[in-house]
PDB file of C-alpha atoms and ligand atoms in Angstrom:
ATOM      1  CA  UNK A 294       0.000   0.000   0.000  1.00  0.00           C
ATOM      2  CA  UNK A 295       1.559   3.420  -1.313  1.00  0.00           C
ATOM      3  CA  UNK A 296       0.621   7.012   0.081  1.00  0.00           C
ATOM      4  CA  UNK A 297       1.651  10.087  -1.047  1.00  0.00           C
ATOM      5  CA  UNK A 298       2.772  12.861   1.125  1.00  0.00           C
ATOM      6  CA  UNK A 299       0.299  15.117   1.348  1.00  0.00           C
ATOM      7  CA  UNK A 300       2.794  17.224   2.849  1.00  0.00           C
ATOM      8  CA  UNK A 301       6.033  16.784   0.960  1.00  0.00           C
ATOM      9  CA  UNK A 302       4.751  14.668  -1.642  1.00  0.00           C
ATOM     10  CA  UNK A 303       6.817  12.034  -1.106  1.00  0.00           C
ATOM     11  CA  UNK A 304       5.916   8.323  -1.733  1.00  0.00           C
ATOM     12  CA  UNK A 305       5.154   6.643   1.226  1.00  0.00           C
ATOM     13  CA  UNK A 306       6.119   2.653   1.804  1.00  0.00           C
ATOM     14  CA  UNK A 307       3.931   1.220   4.346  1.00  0.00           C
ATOM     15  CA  UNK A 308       7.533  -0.512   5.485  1.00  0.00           C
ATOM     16  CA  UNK A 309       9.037   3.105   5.592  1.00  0.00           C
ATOM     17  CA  UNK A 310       6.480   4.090   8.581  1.00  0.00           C
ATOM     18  CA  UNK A 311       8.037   3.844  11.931  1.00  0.00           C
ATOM     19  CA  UNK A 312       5.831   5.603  13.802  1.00  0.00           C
ATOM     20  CA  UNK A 313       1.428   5.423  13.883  1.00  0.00           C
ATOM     21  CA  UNK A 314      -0.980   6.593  16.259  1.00  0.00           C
ATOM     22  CA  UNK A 315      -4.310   5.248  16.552  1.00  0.00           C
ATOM     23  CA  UNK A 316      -6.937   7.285  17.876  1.00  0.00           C
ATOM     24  CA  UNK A 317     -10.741   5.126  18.253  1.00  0.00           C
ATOM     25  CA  UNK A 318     -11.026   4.702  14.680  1.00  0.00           C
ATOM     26  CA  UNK A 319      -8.907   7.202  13.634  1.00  0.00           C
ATOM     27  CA  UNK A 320      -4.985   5.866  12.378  1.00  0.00           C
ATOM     28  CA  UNK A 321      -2.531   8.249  12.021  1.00  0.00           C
ATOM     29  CA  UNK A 322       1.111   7.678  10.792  1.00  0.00           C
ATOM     30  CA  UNK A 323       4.249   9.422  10.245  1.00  0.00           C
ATOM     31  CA  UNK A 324       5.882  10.305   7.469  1.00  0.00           C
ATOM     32  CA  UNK A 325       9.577   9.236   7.262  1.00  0.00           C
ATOM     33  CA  UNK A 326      10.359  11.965   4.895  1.00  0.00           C
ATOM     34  CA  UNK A 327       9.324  14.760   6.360  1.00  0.00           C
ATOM     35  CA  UNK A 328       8.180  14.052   9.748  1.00  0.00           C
ATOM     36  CA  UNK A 329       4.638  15.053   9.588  1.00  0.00           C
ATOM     37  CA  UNK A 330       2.038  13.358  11.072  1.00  0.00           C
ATOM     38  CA  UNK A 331      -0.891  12.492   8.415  1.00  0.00           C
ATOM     39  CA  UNK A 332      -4.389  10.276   8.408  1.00  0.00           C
ATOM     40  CA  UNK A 333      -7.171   9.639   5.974  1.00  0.00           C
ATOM     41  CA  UNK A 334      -9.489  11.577   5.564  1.00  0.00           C
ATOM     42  CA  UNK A 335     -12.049  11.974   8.547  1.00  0.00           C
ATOM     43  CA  UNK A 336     -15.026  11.208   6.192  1.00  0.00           C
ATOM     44  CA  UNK A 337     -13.048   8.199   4.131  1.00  0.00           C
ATOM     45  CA  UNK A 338     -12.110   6.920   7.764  1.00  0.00           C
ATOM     46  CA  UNK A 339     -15.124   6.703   8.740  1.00  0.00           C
ATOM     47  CA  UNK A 340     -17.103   5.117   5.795  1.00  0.00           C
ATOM     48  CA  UNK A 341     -14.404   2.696   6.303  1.00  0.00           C
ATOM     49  CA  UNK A 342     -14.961   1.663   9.731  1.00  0.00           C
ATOM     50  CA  UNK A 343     -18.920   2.089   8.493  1.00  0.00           C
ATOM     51  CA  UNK A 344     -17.738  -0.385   5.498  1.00  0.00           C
ATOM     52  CA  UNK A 345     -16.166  -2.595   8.235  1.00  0.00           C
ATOM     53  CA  UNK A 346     -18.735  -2.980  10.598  1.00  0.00           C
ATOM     54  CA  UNK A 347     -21.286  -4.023   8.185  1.00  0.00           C
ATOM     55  CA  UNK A 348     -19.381  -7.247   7.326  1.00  0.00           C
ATOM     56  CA  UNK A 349     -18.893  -7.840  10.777  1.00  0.00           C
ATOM     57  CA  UNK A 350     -22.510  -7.409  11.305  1.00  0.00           C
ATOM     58  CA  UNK A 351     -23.364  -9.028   8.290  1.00  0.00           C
ATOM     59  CA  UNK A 352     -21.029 -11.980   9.168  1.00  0.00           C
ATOM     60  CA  UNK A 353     -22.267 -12.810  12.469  1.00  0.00           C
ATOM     61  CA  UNK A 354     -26.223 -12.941  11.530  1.00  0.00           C
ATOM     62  CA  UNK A 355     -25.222 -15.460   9.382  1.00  0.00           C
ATOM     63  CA  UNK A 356     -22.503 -17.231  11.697  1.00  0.00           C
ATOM     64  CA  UNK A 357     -25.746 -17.775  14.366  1.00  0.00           C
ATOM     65  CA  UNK A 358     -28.365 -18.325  11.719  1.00  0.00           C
ATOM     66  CA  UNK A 359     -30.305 -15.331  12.499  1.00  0.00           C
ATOM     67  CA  UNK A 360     -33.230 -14.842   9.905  1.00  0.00           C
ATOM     68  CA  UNK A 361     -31.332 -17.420   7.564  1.00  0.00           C
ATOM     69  CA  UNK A 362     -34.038 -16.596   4.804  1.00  0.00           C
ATOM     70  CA  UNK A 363     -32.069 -13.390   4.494  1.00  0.00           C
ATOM     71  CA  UNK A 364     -28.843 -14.989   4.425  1.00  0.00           C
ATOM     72  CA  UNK A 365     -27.669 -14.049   0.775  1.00  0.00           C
ATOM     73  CA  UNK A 366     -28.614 -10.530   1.506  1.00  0.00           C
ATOM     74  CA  UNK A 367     -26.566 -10.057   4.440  1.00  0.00           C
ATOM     75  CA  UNK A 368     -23.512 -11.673   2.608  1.00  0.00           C
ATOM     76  CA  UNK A 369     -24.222  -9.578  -0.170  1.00  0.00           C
ATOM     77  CA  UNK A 370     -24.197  -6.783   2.162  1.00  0.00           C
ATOM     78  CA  UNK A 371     -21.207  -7.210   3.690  1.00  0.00           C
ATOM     79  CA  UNK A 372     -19.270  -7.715   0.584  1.00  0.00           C
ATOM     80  CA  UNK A 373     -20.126  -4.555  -0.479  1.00  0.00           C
ATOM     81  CA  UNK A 374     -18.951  -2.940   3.201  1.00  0.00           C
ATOM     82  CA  UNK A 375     -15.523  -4.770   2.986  1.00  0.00           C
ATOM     83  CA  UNK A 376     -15.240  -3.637  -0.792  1.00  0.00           C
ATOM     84  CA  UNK A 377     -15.877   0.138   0.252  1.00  0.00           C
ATOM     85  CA  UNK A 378     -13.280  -0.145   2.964  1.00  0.00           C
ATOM     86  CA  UNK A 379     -10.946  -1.703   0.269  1.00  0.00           C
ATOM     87  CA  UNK A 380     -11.475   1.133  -2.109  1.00  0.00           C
ATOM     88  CA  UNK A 381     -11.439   3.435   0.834  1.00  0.00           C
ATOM     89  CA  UNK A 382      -8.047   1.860   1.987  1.00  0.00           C
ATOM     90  CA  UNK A 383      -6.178   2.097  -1.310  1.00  0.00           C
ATOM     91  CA  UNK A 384      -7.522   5.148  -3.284  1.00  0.00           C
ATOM     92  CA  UNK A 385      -8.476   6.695  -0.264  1.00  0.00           C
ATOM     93  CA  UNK A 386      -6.733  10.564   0.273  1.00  0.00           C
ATOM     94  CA  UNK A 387      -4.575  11.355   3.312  1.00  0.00           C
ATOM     95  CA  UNK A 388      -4.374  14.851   4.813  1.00  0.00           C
ATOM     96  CA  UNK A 389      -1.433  16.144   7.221  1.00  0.00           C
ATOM     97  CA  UNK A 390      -2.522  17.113  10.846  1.00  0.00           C
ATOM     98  CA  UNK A 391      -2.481  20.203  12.014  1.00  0.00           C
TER      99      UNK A 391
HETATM  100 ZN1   ZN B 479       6.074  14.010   4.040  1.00  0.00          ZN
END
């Protein structure tokens, strides 16, 4: 996974990151270029977690058979939260912290 900067537009390397913060949802890292402390953006972050929780959601109605007649739906379902969160995670834009 490959950031840019939004600071010094460098390329970040997940491997490169040496520090990260992680506040409740929010996950903040450091970058190794120029020291500045960046996350995704707030609204990204938190359709992600949103993307998230709906497979885990999803996931468990299913693992305990709850309304089984639904079953595809809710799998269905949580694909699509754990495909946001994937799009979210890759494409998604970072923004330094003030
Ligand atoms: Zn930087």
């Amino acid at each position: 996974m490959k950031h840019t900067c939004p600071s010094c537009h460098n390329k970040i390397k997940s491997t490169d990151i040496k520090n990260t913060n992680k506040k409740g949802i929010f996950f903040e890292v450091e970058c190794p270029s120029c020291l500045t402390w960046i996350r995704l953006n707030k609204t990204q972050e938190i359709i992600k977690a949103a993307g998230i929780s709906l497979l885990l959601i999803t996931s468990l109605l299913n693992i305990f058979n709850i309304q089984s007649e639904y079953s595809s739906i809710f799998s269905t379902v949580g694909f699509v939260g754990i495909l946001i969160a994937m799009i979210i995670t890759f494409f998604g834009k970072h923004e330094a912290i003030k």
